[in-house]
Amino acid sequence: MQSEDLVDIDDRVDRLQGSDYLSFDLAGELYGVDIQTVEEIRVWEPPTLLPRSPEFILGVINLRGMIVPVMDLRVRFNTKKADYHRETVVLILRASEAANHKVMGVVVDAVSDVVDQGEGQIMPPIGDSQVIAYVSGLLNVDQRVMSLINVDELLRIEHWI
């Protein structure tokens, strides 16, 4: 890792301080997104299939007249594929202005809680995996570690190719 990469990571972690996060379960792990990126939480409904889309794009849904792609986060993060059931939810996420306000549905196993960062110290992400490119930081929540997802990076279409 180069020194400019470390500066970028430190800058991303600094921007996370003081935020509230919506936590969710995915394949037994705890993840979180900045609550301000969450447009809506929807119950699972099968999307309309999109031909020739990446494997992790399940299709599209109609959200009050807007066509929104739906991503299966388990498939995107290369974990075991799950069956969809009553607890399965779709988080409708909106990227920042810098990322052109892209909107996408993200399928997760279950929503957990809203986590106030409070006094918790956000740590930089560690490790090397497919998921780390989308993680902005780590936060201790009770006895678990929550990986904080960078929504702008997750919704970047350039990562789909």
PDB file of C-alpha atoms in Angstrom:
ATOM      1  CA  MET A   1       0.000   0.000   0.000  1.00  0.00           C
ATOM      2  CA  GLN A   2       1.424   3.378  -1.013  1.00  0.00           C
ATOM      3  CA  SER A   3       1.468   6.432   1.251  1.00  0.00           C
ATOM      4  CA  GLU A   4      -1.105   8.219  -0.939  1.00  0.00           C
ATOM      5  CA  ASP A   5      -3.451   5.251  -0.431  1.00  0.00           C
ATOM      6  CA  LEU A   6      -3.063   5.621   3.351  1.00  0.00           C
ATOM      7  CA  VAL A   7      -3.887   9.342   3.137  1.00  0.00           C
ATOM      8  CA  ASP A   8      -7.012   8.522   1.085  1.00  0.00           C
ATOM      9  CA  ILE A   9      -8.124   5.914   3.662  1.00  0.00           C
ATOM     10  CA  ASP A  10      -7.535   8.324   6.554  1.00  0.00           C
ATOM     11  CA  ASP A  11      -9.544  11.017   4.721  1.00  0.00           C
ATOM     12  CA  ARG A  12     -12.459   8.607   4.141  1.00  0.00           C
ATOM     13  CA  VAL A  13     -12.439   7.538   7.803  1.00  0.00           C
ATOM     14  CA  ASP A  14     -12.407  11.190   8.975  1.00  0.00           C
ATOM     15  CA  ARG A  15     -15.520  11.911   6.878  1.00  0.00           C
ATOM     16  CA  LEU A  16     -17.375   9.050   8.596  1.00  0.00           C
ATOM     17  CA  GLN A  17     -16.931  10.403  12.119  1.00  0.00           C
ATOM     18  CA  GLY A  18     -20.171  11.565  13.752  1.00  0.00           C
ATOM     19  CA  SER A  19     -22.578   9.778  11.394  1.00  0.00           C
ATOM     20  CA  ASP A  20     -25.464   7.430  12.127  1.00  0.00           C
ATOM     21  CA  TYR A  21     -25.608   4.099  10.313  1.00  0.00           C
ATOM     22  CA  LEU A  22     -28.312   1.665   9.311  1.00  0.00           C
ATOM     23  CA  SER A  23     -26.938  -1.752  10.196  1.00  0.00           C
ATOM     24  CA  PHE A  24     -27.878  -4.922   8.375  1.00  0.00           C
ATOM     25  CA  ASP A  25     -26.990  -8.592   8.300  1.00  0.00           C
ATOM     26  CA  LEU A  26     -25.498 -10.256   5.282  1.00  0.00           C
ATOM     27  CA  ALA A  27     -24.265 -13.849   5.375  1.00  0.00           C
ATOM     28  CA  GLY A  28     -23.831 -13.683   9.159  1.00  0.00           C
ATOM     29  CA  GLU A  29     -21.759 -10.484   9.032  1.00  0.00           C
ATOM     30  CA  LEU A  30     -22.725  -7.014  10.232  1.00  0.00           C
ATOM     31  CA  TYR A  31     -22.567  -4.142   7.736  1.00  0.00           C
ATOM     32  CA  GLY A  32     -23.712  -0.554   7.846  1.00  0.00           C
ATOM     33  CA  VAL A  33     -24.464   2.328   5.505  1.00  0.00           C
ATOM     34  CA  ASP A  34     -24.688   6.012   6.333  1.00  0.00           C
ATOM     35  CA  ILE A  35     -28.345   6.555   7.223  1.00  0.00           C
ATOM     36  CA  GLN A  36     -28.454   9.566   4.902  1.00  0.00           C
ATOM     37  CA  THR A  37     -27.857   7.319   1.871  1.00  0.00           C
ATOM     38  CA  VAL A  38     -30.977   5.234   2.637  1.00  0.00           C
ATOM     39  CA  GLU A  39     -33.981   6.392   0.640  1.00  0.00           C
ATOM     40  CA  GLU A  40     -36.307   3.583   1.641  1.00  0.00           C
ATOM     41  CA  ILE A  41     -36.474   0.072   3.085  1.00  0.00           C
ATOM     42  CA  ARG A  42     -38.708  -2.272   1.085  1.00  0.00           C
ATOM     43  CA  VAL A  43     -39.903  -5.813   1.586  1.00  0.00           C
ATOM     44  CA  TRP A  44     -38.573  -8.343  -0.883  1.00  0.00           C
ATOM     45  CA  GLU A  45     -40.418  -8.589  -4.163  1.00  0.00           C
ATOM     46  CA  PRO A  46     -38.998 -10.293  -7.240  1.00  0.00           C
ATOM     47  CA  PRO A  47     -37.650  -7.712  -9.701  1.00  0.00           C
ATOM     48  CA  THR A  48     -38.214  -7.739 -13.456  1.00  0.00           C
ATOM     49  CA  LEU A  49     -35.286  -9.551 -15.039  1.00  0.00           C
ATOM     50  CA  LEU A  50     -32.791  -7.635 -17.164  1.00  0.00           C
ATOM     51  CA  PRO A  51     -31.248  -9.622 -20.011  1.00  0.00           C
ATOM     52  CA  ARG A  52     -27.438  -9.637 -20.246  1.00  0.00           C
ATOM     53  CA  SER A  53     -26.938  -7.967 -16.871  1.00  0.00           C
ATOM     54  CA  PRO A  54     -24.152  -8.952 -14.457  1.00  0.00           C
ATOM     55  CA  GLU A  55     -24.962 -11.947 -12.243  1.00  0.00           C
ATOM     56  CA  PHE A  56     -25.335  -9.755  -9.143  1.00  0.00           C
ATOM     57  CA  ILE A  57     -27.993  -7.534 -10.788  1.00  0.00           C
ATOM     58  CA  LEU A  58     -31.287  -9.322 -10.182  1.00  0.00           C
ATOM     59  CA  GLY A  59     -33.324  -6.980 -12.364  1.00  0.00           C
ATOM     60  CA  VAL A  60     -35.246  -3.746 -11.896  1.00  0.00           C
ATOM     61  CA  ILE A  61     -38.187  -2.506  -9.853  1.00  0.00           C
ATOM     62  CA  ASN A  62     -40.548   0.394 -10.402  1.00  0.00           C
ATOM     63  CA  LEU A  63     -40.145   2.876  -7.560  1.00  0.00           C
ATOM     64  CA  ARG A  64     -42.897   5.463  -7.966  1.00  0.00           C
ATOM     65  CA  GLY A  65     -42.272   5.730 -11.700  1.00  0.00           C
ATOM     66  CA  MET A  66     -38.474   5.464 -11.505  1.00  0.00           C
ATOM     67  CA  ILE A  67     -36.783   2.296 -12.780  1.00  0.00           C
ATOM     68  CA  VAL A  68     -34.285   1.135 -10.152  1.00  0.00           C
ATOM     69  CA  PRO A  69     -31.779  -1.713 -10.594  1.00  0.00           C
ATOM     70  CA  VAL A  70     -31.596  -4.264  -7.774  1.00  0.00           C
ATOM     71  CA  MET A  71     -28.268  -5.764  -6.680  1.00  0.00           C
ATOM     72  CA  ASP A  72     -27.919  -8.940  -4.621  1.00  0.00           C
ATOM     73  CA  LEU A  73     -25.167  -7.956  -2.187  1.00  0.00           C
ATOM     74  CA  ARG A  74     -24.405 -11.601  -1.328  1.00  0.00           C
ATOM     75  CA  VAL A  75     -23.602 -12.320  -4.967  1.00  0.00           C
ATOM     76  CA  ARG A  76     -21.683  -9.039  -5.335  1.00  0.00           C
ATOM     77  CA  PHE A  77     -19.553  -9.890  -2.297  1.00  0.00           C
ATOM     78  CA  ASN A  78     -19.120 -13.465  -3.525  1.00  0.00           C
ATOM     79  CA  THR A  79     -20.697 -15.144  -0.489  1.00  0.00           C
ATOM     80  CA  LYS A  80     -23.121 -18.041  -0.375  1.00  0.00           C
ATOM     81  CA  LYS A  81     -26.331 -17.241  -2.245  1.00  0.00           C
ATOM     82  CA  ALA A  82     -29.405 -17.105  -0.013  1.00  0.00           C
ATOM     83  CA  ASP A  83     -33.055 -17.840  -0.493  1.00  0.00           C
ATOM     84  CA  TYR A  84     -35.323 -14.819  -0.349  1.00  0.00           C
ATOM     85  CA  HIS A  85     -37.930 -14.867   2.440  1.00  0.00           C
ATOM     86  CA  ARG A  86     -40.036 -12.578   4.665  1.00  0.00           C
ATOM     87  CA  GLU A  87     -37.047 -11.023   6.442  1.00  0.00           C
ATOM     88  CA  THR A  88     -35.204 -10.301   3.195  1.00  0.00           C
ATOM     89  CA  VAL A  89     -35.278  -6.599   2.461  1.00  0.00           C
ATOM     90  CA  VAL A  90     -34.217  -4.252  -0.293  1.00  0.00           C
ATOM     91  CA  LEU A  91     -32.440  -1.102   0.816  1.00  0.00           C
ATOM     92  CA  ILE A  92     -32.968   1.693  -1.684  1.00  0.00           C
ATOM     93  CA  LEU A  93     -29.679   3.591  -1.567  1.00  0.00           C
ATOM     94  CA  ARG A  94     -28.776   6.927  -3.120  1.00  0.00           C
ATOM     95  CA  ALA A  95     -25.184   7.865  -3.875  1.00  0.00           C
ATOM     96  CA  SER A  96     -23.874  11.348  -3.165  1.00  0.00           C
ATOM     97  CA  GLU A  97     -23.927  14.298  -5.518  1.00  0.00           C
ATOM     98  CA  ALA A  98     -20.300  13.518  -6.398  1.00  0.00           C
ATOM     99  CA  ALA A  99     -21.533  10.133  -7.678  1.00  0.00           C
ATOM    100  CA  ASN A 100     -24.440  11.671  -9.631  1.00  0.00           C
ATOM    101  CA  HIS A 101     -27.105  10.650  -7.072  1.00  0.00           C
ATOM    102  CA  LYS A 102     -27.353   7.119  -8.509  1.00  0.00           C
ATOM    103  CA  VAL A 103     -30.163   5.077  -6.954  1.00  0.00           C
ATOM    104  CA  MET A 104     -30.090   1.319  -6.559  1.00  0.00           C
ATOM    105  CA  GLY A 105     -31.827  -1.349  -4.551  1.00  0.00           C
ATOM    106  CA  VAL A 106     -29.544  -3.623  -2.544  1.00  0.00           C
ATOM    107  CA  VAL A 107     -30.832  -6.978  -1.277  1.00  0.00           C
ATOM    108  CA  VAL A 108     -29.703  -7.822   2.272  1.00  0.00           C
ATOM    109  CA  ASP A 109     -30.686 -10.600   4.663  1.00  0.00           C
ATOM    110  CA  ALA A 110     -32.254  -8.387   7.340  1.00  0.00           C
ATOM    111  CA  VAL A 111     -32.082  -4.850   8.692  1.00  0.00           C
ATOM    112  CA  SER A 112     -30.747  -4.712  12.246  1.00  0.00           C
ATOM    113  CA  ASP A 113     -30.817  -1.265  13.815  1.00  0.00           C
ATOM    114  CA  VAL A 114     -29.785   2.363  13.520  1.00  0.00           C
ATOM    115  CA  VAL A 115     -26.354   2.720  15.110  1.00  0.00           C
ATOM    116  CA  ASP A 116     -25.286   6.051  16.522  1.00  0.00           C
ATOM    117  CA  GLN A 117     -21.533   6.210  16.233  1.00  0.00           C
ATOM    118  CA  GLY A 118     -21.406   8.028  19.557  1.00  0.00           C
ATOM    119  CA  GLU A 119     -17.996   7.698  21.133  1.00  0.00           C
ATOM    120  CA  GLY A 120     -17.041   4.750  18.950  1.00  0.00           C
ATOM    121  CA  GLN A 121     -13.836   5.193  17.015  1.00  0.00           C
ATOM    122  CA  ILE A 122     -14.063   4.322  13.332  1.00  0.00           C
ATOM    123  CA  MET A 123     -11.007   2.393  12.275  1.00  0.00           C
ATOM    124  CA  PRO A 124      -9.640   2.087   8.745  1.00  0.00           C
ATOM    125  CA  PRO A 125     -10.522  -1.122   6.880  1.00  0.00           C
ATOM    126  CA  ILE A 126      -8.000  -3.941   7.008  1.00  0.00           C
ATOM    127  CA  GLY A 127      -7.433  -7.049   4.959  1.00  0.00           C
ATOM    128  CA  ASP A 128      -7.586  -7.854   1.300  1.00  0.00           C
ATOM    129  CA  SER A 129     -10.770  -9.183  -0.250  1.00  0.00           C
ATOM    130  CA  GLN A 130     -13.355  -8.350  -2.892  1.00  0.00           C
ATOM    131  CA  VAL A 131     -15.392  -6.547  -0.243  1.00  0.00           C
ATOM    132  CA  ILE A 132     -12.629  -4.245   1.016  1.00  0.00           C
ATOM    133  CA  ALA A 133     -12.946  -1.982  -2.056  1.00  0.00           C
ATOM    134  CA  TYR A 134     -16.425  -1.022  -0.794  1.00  0.00           C
ATOM    135  CA  VAL A 135     -15.586  -0.649   2.918  1.00  0.00           C
ATOM    136  CA  SER A 136     -14.817   2.817   4.286  1.00  0.00           C
ATOM    137  CA  GLY A 137     -14.159   1.816   7.874  1.00  0.00           C
ATOM    138  CA  LEU A 138     -14.864  -0.493  10.792  1.00  0.00           C
ATOM    139  CA  LEU A 139     -16.855   0.262  13.931  1.00  0.00           C
ATOM    140  CA  ASN A 140     -17.278  -1.797  17.119  1.00  0.00           C
ATOM    141  CA  VAL A 141     -20.970  -2.384  17.845  1.00  0.00           C
ATOM    142  CA  ASP A 142     -21.523  -4.273  21.086  1.00  0.00           C
ATOM    143  CA  GLN A 143     -19.450  -7.431  20.635  1.00  0.00           C
ATOM    144  CA  ARG A 144     -19.352  -7.293  16.820  1.00  0.00           C
ATOM    145  CA  VAL A 145     -17.424  -5.346  14.216  1.00  0.00           C
ATOM    146  CA  MET A 146     -19.545  -3.519  11.647  1.00  0.00           C
ATOM    147  CA  SER A 147     -18.067  -2.901   8.198  1.00  0.00           C
ATOM    148  CA  LEU A 148     -19.171   0.497   6.913  1.00  0.00           C
ATOM    149  CA  ILE A 149     -20.065   0.379   3.216  1.00  0.00           C
ATOM    150  CA  ASN A 150     -19.063   3.243   0.924  1.00  0.00           C
ATOM    151  CA  VAL A 151     -22.296   3.613  -1.063  1.00  0.00           C
ATOM    152  CA  ASP A 152     -20.685   5.765  -3.785  1.00  0.00           C
ATOM    153  CA  GLU A 153     -18.161   2.994  -4.508  1.00  0.00           C
ATOM    154  CA  LEU A 154     -20.754   0.221  -4.289  1.00  0.00           C
ATOM    155  CA  LEU A 155     -22.998   1.901  -6.861  1.00  0.00           C
ATOM    156  CA  ARG A 156     -20.211   2.780  -9.319  1.00  0.00           C
ATOM    157  CA  ILE A 157     -21.088   1.084 -12.587  1.00  0.00           C
ATOM    158  CA  GLU A 158     -17.405   1.007 -13.557  1.00  0.00           C
ATOM    159  CA  HIS A 159     -16.955  -1.777 -10.958  1.00  0.00           C
ATOM    160  CA  TRP A 160     -19.466  -3.946 -12.809  1.00  0.00           C
ATOM    161  CA  ILE A 161     -17.220  -4.670 -15.747  1.00  0.00           C
TER     162      ILE A 161
END
